[in-house]
Coordinates of C-alpha atoms in Angstrom, one line a residue:
N282 CA -22.9 11.4 -3.1
S283 CA -21.0 9.2 -0.6
D284 CA -18.0 10.2 1.5
N285 CA -16.0 8.0 3.8
L286 CA -17.6 4.8 2.6
I287 CA -15.8 1.6 3.8
I288 CA -16.1 -1.7 1.9
N289 CA -14.4 -4.5 3.7
Y290 CA -14.1 -8.3 3.2
T291 CA -16.3 -8.3 0.1
S292 CA -16.3 -10.4 -3.0
M293 CA -17.6 -8.7 -6.2
K294 CA -17.3 -11.2 -9.1
N295 CA -19.0 -11.8 -12.4
N296 CA -20.9 -8.5 -12.6
S297 CA -20.9 -5.9 -15.3
Q298 CA -18.7 -3.8 -13.1
G299 CA -17.2 -4.3 -9.6
V300 CA -16.7 -1.0 -7.8
N301 CA -18.3 1.8 -9.8
I302 CA -17.8 5.4 -8.6
T303 CA -20.0 7.6 -10.6
S304 CA -21.1 10.4 -8.3
S305 CA -19.2 13.0 -6.4
S306 CA -17.6 11.2 -3.4
N307 CA -14.5 11.4 -1.4
N308 CA -12.2 9.4 0.8
N309 CA -13.8 6.0 0.2
S310 CA -11.9 2.7 0.9
V311 CA -12.1 -0.9 -0.3
S312 CA -10.0 -3.4 1.7
N313 CA -9.4 -7.1 2.1
S314 CA -11.7 -7.9 -0.9
N315 CA -11.7 -9.7 -4.2
I316 CA -13.1 -7.7 -7.1
S317 CA -12.4 -9.9 -10.2
T318 CA -13.8 -11.6 -13.3
N319 CA -16.2 -8.7 -13.9
N320 CA -17.3 -8.2 -17.5
I321 CA -16.2 -4.6 -18.2
Y322 CA -14.4 -3.1 -15.2
D323 CA -13.3 -4.3 -11.8
I324 CA -12.7 -0.7 -10.7
F325 CA -14.4 2.2 -12.5
C326 CA -14.3 5.9 -11.6
D327 CA -16.0 8.6 -13.7
A328 CA -17.1 11.0 -11.0
S329 CA -16.5 14.7 -11.4
G330 CA -15.1 16.0 -8.1
S331 CA -14.6 12.5 -6.8
V332 CA -11.1 12.2 -5.2
Y333 CA -9.0 10.0 -2.9
H334 CA -10.2 6.5 -3.0
H335 CA -8.1 3.9 -1.2
I336 CA -7.9 0.2 -2.3
T337 CA -5.9 -2.0 0.1
N338 CA -5.2 -5.7 0.1
T339 CA -7.7 -6.2 -2.7
T340 CA -7.4 -8.4 -5.7
Y341 CA -8.5 -7.3 -9.1
N342 CA -7.4 -7.2 -12.7
L343 CA -5.2 -4.1 -13.2
S344 CA -6.3 -3.9 -16.9
K345 CA -9.9 -3.5 -15.6
E346 CA -9.1 -0.5 -13.5
H347 CA -10.4 2.6 -15.3
V348 CA -10.2 6.2 -14.2
T349 CA -11.5 8.7 -16.8
S350 CA -9.2 11.5 -17.6
N351 CA -11.7 14.3 -16.9
S352 CA -13.1 13.0 -13.6
G353 CA -10.6 14.3 -11.0
C354 CA -10.7 10.8 -9.5
I355 CA -7.5 9.6 -7.7
I356 CA -7.1 6.0 -6.6
Y357 CA -4.4 4.8 -4.2
R358 CA -3.7 1.1 -4.3
G359 CA -1.8 -0.4 -1.4
W360 CA -0.8 -3.5 0.4
Y361 CA -0.2 -4.6 4.0
N362 CA 3.3 -5.1 5.1
N363 CA 4.6 -5.6 8.6
F364 CA 8.1 -6.2 9.9
Y365 CA 10.1 -8.3 12.3
V366 CA 13.4 -7.1 13.5
N367 CA 16.0 -9.3 15.0
G368 CA 19.7 -8.9 16.0
S369 CA 22.5 -10.9 14.3
N370 CA 22.2 -13.4 17.2
G371 CA 18.6 -14.1 16.2
T372 CA 16.8 -12.5 19.1
A373 CA 13.9 -10.1 18.6
V374 CA 14.7 -6.4 19.0
N375 CA 12.3 -4.4 21.1
N376 CA 11.7 -0.7 20.4
A377 CA 13.7 -0.6 17.1
S378 CA 12.7 2.3 14.8
I379 CA 11.6 1.4 11.3
V380 CA 11.5 4.0 8.6
V381 CA 10.2 3.2 5.1
Y382 CA 11.2 5.2 2.0
D383 CA 9.7 5.0 -1.5
R384 CA 11.6 5.1 -4.8
F385 CA 11.7 8.9 -4.6
N386 CA 13.4 8.7 -1.2
S387 CA 10.4 10.2 0.5
L388 CA 9.7 9.0 4.0
V389 CA 6.3 7.2 4.0
R390 CA 6.2 5.3 7.3
N391 CA 7.8 5.6 10.7
I392 CA 7.0 2.9 13.3
T393 CA 8.6 1.1 16.3
T394 CA 8.7 -2.6 17.0
N395 CA 7.0 -4.1 20.0
S396 CA 8.6 -6.3 22.7
S397 CA 8.4 -9.3 20.3
G398 CA 10.3 -7.4 17.5
F399 CA 7.2 -7.0 15.3
T400 CA 5.3 -4.0 14.0
G401 CA 1.6 -3.8 13.2
N402 CA 0.3 -3.9 9.6
L403 CA 1.3 -0.9 7.6
N404 CA -0.7 0.2 4.5
I405 CA 2.0 1.0 1.9
T406 CA 1.0 2.5 -1.4
E407 CA 1.8 0.6 -4.6
Y408 CA 0.7 3.3 -6.9
K409 CA -1.5 6.4 -7.4
N410 CA -3.8 6.5 -10.4
N411 CA -4.5 10.2 -10.9
V412 CA -7.1 10.6 -13.6
G413 CA -5.8 7.6 -15.6
S414 CA -2.1 8.1 -15.1
R415 CA -0.3 5.7 -12.6
T416 CA 2.7 6.7 -10.5
Y417 CA 4.4 3.7 -8.9
Y418 CA 6.2 4.1 -5.6
S419 CA 8.3 0.9 -5.5
N420 CA 11.0 0.0 -4.9
Y421 CA 10.8 0.7 -1.2
T422 CA 13.6 0.4 1.4
A423 CA 12.9 -0.1 5.0
F424 CA 15.6 0.6 7.6
A425 CA 15.5 -0.8 11.1
Y426 CA 17.8 0.8 13.7
N427 CA 18.4 1.6 17.3
N428 CA 21.4 3.4 19.0
S429 CA 24.2 1.4 17.5
Y430 CA 22.6 -1.2 15.1
V431 CA 21.1 -0.9 11.7
G432 CA 19.7 -3.1 8.9
N433 CA 17.5 -2.8 5.8
A434 CA 15.3 -4.6 3.4
S435 CA 14.2 -3.5 -0.1
F436 CA 11.0 -4.6 -1.6
N437 CA 8.7 -4.2 -4.6
L438 CA 5.0 -4.0 -3.8
T439 CA 4.0 -4.6 -7.4
L440 CA 5.7 -8.0 -7.4
E441 CA 5.3 -9.0 -3.7
Q442 CA 2.0 -7.2 -2.6
N443 CA 1.2 -8.2 1.0
V444 CA 4.2 -9.4 3.0
L445 CA 3.6 -10.1 6.6
N446 CA 6.6 -10.6 8.9
R447 CA 9.2 -9.1 6.6
N448 CA 12.5 -9.8 8.3
I449 CA 15.2 -7.2 8.9
T450 CA 18.3 -8.3 10.7
I451 CA 20.3 -5.5 12.3
S452 CA 24.0 -5.5 13.1
S453 CA 26.6 -3.0 14.2
G454 CA 26.3 0.4 12.4
N455 CA 24.6 3.7 12.3
F456 CA 21.5 4.8 10.4
S457 CA 21.8 7.4 7.7
A458 CA 18.7 8.6 5.8
P459 CA 18.7 8.3 2.0
N460 CA 19.1 11.6 0.1

């Protein structure tokens, strides 16, 4: 039983299995890693009562991710994205609000740019694998706005994965949340 286990900056290659979750454990995370070219599975979860495992910025073969249908295991796979907001004149926009919505129009992130127009890295979920059934959350739309300016960018995490410094140019207009 292991809860809140963190695996970071690891390479797991050419093994029988990469990450193998077989006992009751919760809220574990793998990030910034490469789990590939394993013989059977890169990610395997067959743990009764094991839920909420997060895999971020980690390379592995999707066809070698296996979650047994009777396990109760849920895997969230995500990628880092950050944003840069500038005005139509090219200058960085300080204190711009950025809101990110998934394909279901659910608000998933809300952040503000720094004085250089950048945000920090955001972990955005590509999909949730709930006992063997994947739900994808792309396409995403990010809106950047302040009092009288707005802009947006749409992106697909499945195709793009990590994107650092995703640019949003804002121009005259008002923000309206999707419905």
